[in-house]
Amino acid sequence: MARNLEFNEERAVEKAMEVFWKNGYTATSMRDLTDAMKINSSSLYNTIGDKRTLFIKCLDTYTEQRRQKFLQLTQGQSSPLDQLKYLIKVVIESIEKTPAACMAIKTSFEMAENDPQIHSILKRDAHFSYMQVKGLLEKAVIAGELNYMFDTESTAHYIVNSFTGWYEMYILNKNKDQILKMGDFLIKTLF
């Protein structure tokens, strides 16, 4: 009798996340998912649930991974302003290395407006990014790297929203130099 392979839900969700990330929710079929996860559809329904439930798990996983990466990039011993400049450069580098763009950004355009649960996940993720950037700006003010009158709230929103725009520009133009110039311009203009 053939031995059943043990189902690894975490690995299966990672594989499904890759498919959703590349195709988006609507263009992803159950067949795409079961092929990537190397399970049959009844196993998917019995262990995880339907396509939407799986997508929510994937989106939660993706945003948690982003939060962990963001925390790694915003914690350290260097000056807050240097950390922020480094964060901006890392985002620029990740844009070129992520041919499927950002799953959160893609999902926000595809689904966030009409799905309250997805809207909530993405809003929480965006707020987290905003708070990390704002925290670095506030620390830079305290450290005397920025003027005490510096508008940390508006600047944090501007920086985080610049990241979204850069992804769009790269998708449309595939021009890394253009993104690098925008990042340099952002740093020179703000700091």
PDB file of C-alpha atoms in Angstrom:
ATOM      1  CA  MET A   1       0.000   0.000   0.000  1.00  0.00           C
ATOM      2  CA  ALA A   2       1.342   3.429  -0.927  1.00  0.00           C
ATOM      3  CA  ARG A   3       2.193   5.714   1.976  1.00  0.00           C
ATOM      4  CA  ASN A   4       0.330   9.058   2.136  1.00  0.00           C
ATOM      5  CA  LEU A   5       2.644  12.000   2.197  1.00  0.00           C
ATOM      6  CA  GLU A   6       2.109  14.236   5.202  1.00  0.00           C
ATOM      7  CA  PHE A   7       0.386  17.501   4.274  1.00  0.00           C
ATOM      8  CA  ASN A   8       2.393  20.588   5.201  1.00  0.00           C
ATOM      9  CA  GLU A   9      -0.126  23.422   5.341  1.00  0.00           C
ATOM     10  CA  GLU A  10       2.494  26.154   5.746  1.00  0.00           C
ATOM     11  CA  ARG A  11       4.373  25.033   2.643  1.00  0.00           C
ATOM     12  CA  ALA A  12       1.110  24.613   0.717  1.00  0.00           C
ATOM     13  CA  VAL A  13       0.020  28.149   1.625  1.00  0.00           C
ATOM     14  CA  GLU A  14       3.418  29.475   0.465  1.00  0.00           C
ATOM     15  CA  LYS A  15       2.958  27.739  -2.900  1.00  0.00           C
ATOM     16  CA  ALA A  16      -0.593  29.057  -3.243  1.00  0.00           C
ATOM     17  CA  MET A  17       0.607  32.525  -2.283  1.00  0.00           C
ATOM     18  CA  GLU A  18       3.084  32.465  -5.173  1.00  0.00           C
ATOM     19  CA  VAL A  19       0.261  31.643  -7.600  1.00  0.00           C
ATOM     20  CA  PHE A  20      -2.083  34.335  -6.244  1.00  0.00           C
ATOM     21  CA  TRP A  21       0.799  36.814  -6.192  1.00  0.00           C
ATOM     22  CA  LYS A  22       1.583  36.174  -9.845  1.00  0.00           C
ATOM     23  CA  ASN A  23      -1.966  35.887 -11.229  1.00  0.00           C
ATOM     24  CA  GLY A  24      -4.146  37.787  -8.787  1.00  0.00           C
ATOM     25  CA  TYR A  25      -7.229  36.326  -7.163  1.00  0.00           C
ATOM     26  CA  THR A  26      -9.644  36.396 -10.089  1.00  0.00           C
ATOM     27  CA  ALA A  27      -7.291  34.897 -12.675  1.00  0.00           C
ATOM     28  CA  THR A  28      -6.242  32.044 -10.389  1.00  0.00           C
ATOM     29  CA  SER A  29      -8.178  28.814 -10.823  1.00  0.00           C
ATOM     30  CA  MET A  30      -8.587  26.029  -8.305  1.00  0.00           C
ATOM     31  CA  ARG A  31      -6.583  23.874 -10.710  1.00  0.00           C
ATOM     32  CA  ASP A  32      -3.716  26.383 -10.611  1.00  0.00           C
ATOM     33  CA  LEU A  33      -3.745  26.191  -6.836  1.00  0.00           C
ATOM     34  CA  THR A  34      -3.984  22.427  -6.466  1.00  0.00           C
ATOM     35  CA  ASP A  35      -1.232  21.932  -9.069  1.00  0.00           C
ATOM     36  CA  ALA A  36       1.087  24.335  -7.245  1.00  0.00           C
ATOM     37  CA  MET A  37       0.260  22.862  -3.854  1.00  0.00           C
ATOM     38  CA  LYS A  38       0.523  19.295  -5.192  1.00  0.00           C
ATOM     39  CA  ILE A  39      -2.778  18.247  -3.630  1.00  0.00           C
ATOM     40  CA  ASN A  40      -6.205  17.402  -4.996  1.00  0.00           C
ATOM     41  CA  SER A  41      -9.171  19.718  -4.652  1.00  0.00           C
ATOM     42  CA  SER A  42     -10.885  17.613  -1.986  1.00  0.00           C
ATOM     43  CA  SER A  43      -7.742  17.790   0.165  1.00  0.00           C
ATOM     44  CA  LEU A  44      -7.710  21.556  -0.259  1.00  0.00           C
ATOM     45  CA  TYR A  45     -11.349  21.871   0.800  1.00  0.00           C
ATOM     46  CA  ASN A  46     -10.894  19.460   3.724  1.00  0.00           C
ATOM     47  CA  THR A  47      -7.747  21.087   5.134  1.00  0.00           C
ATOM     48  CA  ILE A  48      -7.971  24.781   4.303  1.00  0.00           C
ATOM     49  CA  GLY A  49     -11.362  25.502   2.772  1.00  0.00           C
ATOM     50  CA  ASP A  50     -12.416  27.264  -0.379  1.00  0.00           C
ATOM     51  CA  LYS A  51     -10.420  29.547  -2.683  1.00  0.00           C
ATOM     52  CA  ARG A  52     -11.294  32.715  -0.781  1.00  0.00           C
ATOM     53  CA  THR A  53     -10.308  31.210   2.572  1.00  0.00           C
ATOM     54  CA  LEU A  54      -7.006  30.108   1.076  1.00  0.00           C
ATOM     55  CA  PHE A  55      -6.475  33.578  -0.398  1.00  0.00           C
ATOM     56  CA  ILE A  56      -7.069  35.196   3.005  1.00  0.00           C
ATOM     57  CA  LYS A  57      -4.483  32.839   4.530  1.00  0.00           C
ATOM     58  CA  CYS A  58      -2.042  33.731   1.763  1.00  0.00           C
ATOM     59  CA  LEU A  59      -2.621  37.454   2.172  1.00  0.00           C
ATOM     60  CA  ASP A  60      -2.196  37.183   5.947  1.00  0.00           C
ATOM     61  CA  THR A  61       1.047  35.262   5.421  1.00  0.00           C
ATOM     62  CA  TYR A  62       2.320  37.773   2.871  1.00  0.00           C
ATOM     63  CA  THR A  63       1.564  40.825   5.015  1.00  0.00           C
ATOM     64  CA  GLU A  64       3.098  39.187   8.098  1.00  0.00           C
ATOM     65  CA  GLN A  65       6.283  38.469   6.146  1.00  0.00           C
ATOM     66  CA  ARG A  66       6.340  42.118   5.004  1.00  0.00           C
ATOM     67  CA  ARG A  67       5.898  43.343   8.567  1.00  0.00           C
ATOM     68  CA  GLN A  68       8.789  41.175   9.759  1.00  0.00           C
ATOM     69  CA  LYS A  69      11.008  42.473   6.952  1.00  0.00           C
ATOM     70  CA  PHE A  70       9.984  46.057   7.717  1.00  0.00           C
ATOM     71  CA  LEU A  71      10.851  45.549  11.392  1.00  0.00           C
ATOM     72  CA  GLN A  72      14.270  44.192  10.454  1.00  0.00           C
ATOM     73  CA  LEU A  73      14.908  47.230   8.279  1.00  0.00           C
ATOM     74  CA  THR A  74      13.722  49.816  10.790  1.00  0.00           C
ATOM     75  CA  GLN A  75      15.524  48.510  13.874  1.00  0.00           C
ATOM     76  CA  GLY A  76      19.189  49.074  14.425  1.00  0.00           C
ATOM     77  CA  GLN A  77      21.955  51.140  15.885  1.00  0.00           C
ATOM     78  CA  SER A  78      22.464  53.643  13.069  1.00  0.00           C
ATOM     79  CA  SER A  79      20.802  57.036  13.057  1.00  0.00           C
ATOM     80  CA  PRO A  80      17.043  57.073  12.385  1.00  0.00           C
ATOM     81  CA  LEU A  81      17.536  59.105   9.214  1.00  0.00           C
ATOM     82  CA  ASP A  82      20.159  56.673   7.927  1.00  0.00           C
ATOM     83  CA  GLN A  83      17.780  53.787   8.667  1.00  0.00           C
ATOM     84  CA  LEU A  84      15.034  55.512   6.690  1.00  0.00           C
ATOM     85  CA  LYS A  85      17.349  56.178   3.744  1.00  0.00           C
ATOM     86  CA  TYR A  86      18.405  52.524   3.848  1.00  0.00           C
ATOM     87  CA  LEU A  87      14.744  51.430   3.928  1.00  0.00           C
ATOM     88  CA  ILE A  88      14.025  53.521   0.832  1.00  0.00           C
ATOM     89  CA  LYS A  89      16.969  51.952  -1.002  1.00  0.00           C
ATOM     90  CA  VAL A  90      15.877  48.425  -0.005  1.00  0.00           C
ATOM     91  CA  VAL A  91      12.364  49.092  -1.318  1.00  0.00           C
ATOM     92  CA  ILE A  92      13.840  50.261  -4.618  1.00  0.00           C
ATOM     93  CA  GLU A  93      15.977  47.126  -4.867  1.00  0.00           C
ATOM     94  CA  SER A  94      13.024  44.873  -4.046  1.00  0.00           C
ATOM     95  CA  ILE A  95      10.912  46.413  -6.807  1.00  0.00           C
ATOM     96  CA  GLU A  96      13.237  45.128  -9.497  1.00  0.00           C
ATOM     97  CA  LYS A  97      13.566  41.730  -7.823  1.00  0.00           C
ATOM     98  CA  THR A  98       9.797  41.265  -7.544  1.00  0.00           C
ATOM     99  CA  PRO A  99       8.516  40.744 -11.079  1.00  0.00           C
ATOM    100  CA  ALA A 100       4.985  40.065  -9.848  1.00  0.00           C
ATOM    101  CA  ALA A 101       4.954  43.482  -8.107  1.00  0.00           C
ATOM    102  CA  CYS A 102       3.710  43.694  -4.547  1.00  0.00           C
ATOM    103  CA  MET A 103       0.916  41.283  -3.664  1.00  0.00           C
ATOM    104  CA  ALA A 104      -0.642  43.795  -1.262  1.00  0.00           C
ATOM    105  CA  ILE A 105      -0.707  46.554  -3.884  1.00  0.00           C
ATOM    106  CA  LYS A 106      -2.106  44.229  -6.551  1.00  0.00           C
ATOM    107  CA  THR A 107      -4.769  42.977  -4.162  1.00  0.00           C
ATOM    108  CA  SER A 108      -5.748  46.467  -3.088  1.00  0.00           C
ATOM    109  CA  PHE A 109      -6.581  47.386  -6.679  1.00  0.00           C
ATOM    110  CA  GLU A 110      -8.296  44.087  -7.426  1.00  0.00           C
ATOM    111  CA  MET A 111     -10.322  43.429  -4.282  1.00  0.00           C
ATOM    112  CA  ALA A 112      -9.997  45.856  -1.359  1.00  0.00           C
ATOM    113  CA  GLU A 113     -12.788  48.175  -2.412  1.00  0.00           C
ATOM    114  CA  ASN A 114     -15.434  45.427  -2.456  1.00  0.00           C
ATOM    115  CA  ASP A 115     -14.239  43.015   0.233  1.00  0.00           C
ATOM    116  CA  PRO A 116     -14.276  44.339   3.819  1.00  0.00           C
ATOM    117  CA  GLN A 117     -12.068  41.558   5.202  1.00  0.00           C
ATOM    118  CA  ILE A 118      -9.374  42.065   2.570  1.00  0.00           C
ATOM    119  CA  HIS A 119      -9.704  45.829   2.984  1.00  0.00           C
ATOM    120  CA  SER A 120      -9.085  45.401   6.712  1.00  0.00           C
ATOM    121  CA  ILE A 121      -5.980  43.218   6.211  1.00  0.00           C
ATOM    122  CA  LEU A 122      -4.469  45.654   3.718  1.00  0.00           C
ATOM    123  CA  LYS A 123      -5.349  48.712   5.791  1.00  0.00           C
ATOM    124  CA  ARG A 124      -3.658  47.146   8.820  1.00  0.00           C
ATOM    125  CA  ASP A 125      -0.580  46.390   6.692  1.00  0.00           C
ATOM    126  CA  ALA A 126      -0.413  49.933   5.287  1.00  0.00           C
ATOM    127  CA  HIS A 127      -0.879  51.421   8.751  1.00  0.00           C
ATOM    128  CA  PHE A 128       1.971  49.306  10.072  1.00  0.00           C
ATOM    129  CA  SER A 129       4.306  50.582   7.319  1.00  0.00           C
ATOM    130  CA  TYR A 130       3.189  54.138   7.977  1.00  0.00           C
ATOM    131  CA  MET A 131       3.808  53.808  11.723  1.00  0.00           C
ATOM    132  CA  GLN A 132       7.305  52.395  11.169  1.00  0.00           C
ATOM    133  CA  VAL A 133       8.270  55.256   8.834  1.00  0.00           C
ATOM    134  CA  LYS A 134       6.652  57.844  11.108  1.00  0.00           C
ATOM    135  CA  GLY A 135       8.511  56.361  14.079  1.00  0.00           C
ATOM    136  CA  LEU A 136      11.846  56.765  12.299  1.00  0.00           C
ATOM    137  CA  LEU A 137      10.989  60.352  11.390  1.00  0.00           C
ATOM    138  CA  GLU A 138      10.031  61.131  14.990  1.00  0.00           C
ATOM    139  CA  LYS A 139      13.279  59.593  16.233  1.00  0.00           C
ATOM    140  CA  ALA A 140      15.181  61.695  13.692  1.00  0.00           C
ATOM    141  CA  VAL A 141      13.494  64.833  15.070  1.00  0.00           C
ATOM    142  CA  ILE A 142      14.405  63.836  18.641  1.00  0.00           C
ATOM    143  CA  ALA A 143      17.992  63.111  17.544  1.00  0.00           C
ATOM    144  CA  GLY A 144      18.209  66.567  15.944  1.00  0.00           C
ATOM    145  CA  GLU A 145      18.544  65.140  12.433  1.00  0.00           C
ATOM    146  CA  LEU A 146      15.354  66.910  11.364  1.00  0.00           C
ATOM    147  CA  ASN A 147      13.874  70.236  12.422  1.00  0.00           C
ATOM    148  CA  TYR A 148      11.475  69.965  15.365  1.00  0.00           C
ATOM    149  CA  MET A 149       8.754  71.535  13.177  1.00  0.00           C
ATOM    150  CA  PHE A 150       9.097  68.732  10.616  1.00  0.00           C
ATOM    151  CA  ASP A 151       5.692  67.260   9.657  1.00  0.00           C
ATOM    152  CA  THR A 152       6.293  63.578  10.418  1.00  0.00           C
ATOM    153  CA  GLU A 153       2.709  62.466   9.710  1.00  0.00           C
ATOM    154  CA  SER A 154       2.364  63.874   6.189  1.00  0.00           C
ATOM    155  CA  THR A 155       5.930  62.903   5.305  1.00  0.00           C
ATOM    156  CA  ALA A 156       5.375  59.308   6.456  1.00  0.00           C
ATOM    157  CA  HIS A 157       2.241  59.062   4.311  1.00  0.00           C
ATOM    158  CA  TYR A 158       4.120  60.565   1.371  1.00  0.00           C
ATOM    159  CA  ILE A 159       7.018  58.099   1.662  1.00  0.00           C
ATOM    160  CA  VAL A 160       4.821  55.003   2.014  1.00  0.00           C
ATOM    161  CA  ASN A 161       2.641  56.095  -0.896  1.00  0.00           C
ATOM    162  CA  SER A 162       5.749  56.759  -2.990  1.00  0.00           C
ATOM    163  CA  PHE A 163       6.587  53.071  -2.652  1.00  0.00           C
ATOM    164  CA  THR A 164       3.245  52.176  -4.265  1.00  0.00           C
ATOM    165  CA  GLY A 165       3.830  54.605  -7.112  1.00  0.00           C
ATOM    166  CA  TRP A 166       7.300  53.225  -7.734  1.00  0.00           C
ATOM    167  CA  TYR A 167       5.897  49.717  -8.129  1.00  0.00           C
ATOM    168  CA  GLU A 168       3.442  51.017 -10.706  1.00  0.00           C
ATOM    169  CA  MET A 169       6.146  52.899 -12.611  1.00  0.00           C
ATOM    170  CA  TYR A 170       8.373  49.828 -12.682  1.00  0.00           C
ATOM    171  CA  ILE A 171       5.541  47.580 -13.898  1.00  0.00           C
ATOM    172  CA  LEU A 172       4.797  50.004 -16.715  1.00  0.00           C
ATOM    173  CA  ASN A 173       8.344  50.936 -17.737  1.00  0.00           C
ATOM    174  CA  LYS A 174      10.696  48.230 -16.407  1.00  0.00           C
ATOM    175  CA  ASN A 175      13.239  51.014 -15.861  1.00  0.00           C
ATOM    176  CA  LYS A 176      15.247  50.577 -12.651  1.00  0.00           C
ATOM    177  CA  ASP A 177      17.188  53.805 -13.249  1.00  0.00           C
ATOM    178  CA  GLN A 178      13.918  55.741 -13.227  1.00  0.00           C
ATOM    179  CA  ILE A 179      13.023  54.271  -9.822  1.00  0.00           C
ATOM    180  CA  LEU A 180      16.526  54.935  -8.469  1.00  0.00           C
ATOM    181  CA  LYS A 181      16.268  58.567  -9.565  1.00  0.00           C
ATOM    182  CA  MET A 182      12.875  58.940  -7.891  1.00  0.00           C
ATOM    183  CA  GLY A 183      14.289  57.439  -4.688  1.00  0.00           C
ATOM    184  CA  ASP A 184      17.272  59.781  -4.762  1.00  0.00           C
ATOM    185  CA  PHE A 185      14.955  62.712  -5.448  1.00  0.00           C
ATOM    186  CA  LEU A 186      12.759  61.728  -2.492  1.00  0.00           C
ATOM    187  CA  ILE A 187      15.751  61.556  -0.148  1.00  0.00           C
ATOM    188  CA  LYS A 188      17.260  64.860  -1.380  1.00  0.00           C
ATOM    189  CA  THR A 189      13.920  66.653  -1.289  1.00  0.00           C
ATOM    190  CA  LEU A 190      12.849  65.536   2.165  1.00  0.00           C
ATOM    191  CA  PHE A 191      16.139  65.344   4.007  1.00  0.00           C
TER     192      PHE A 191
END
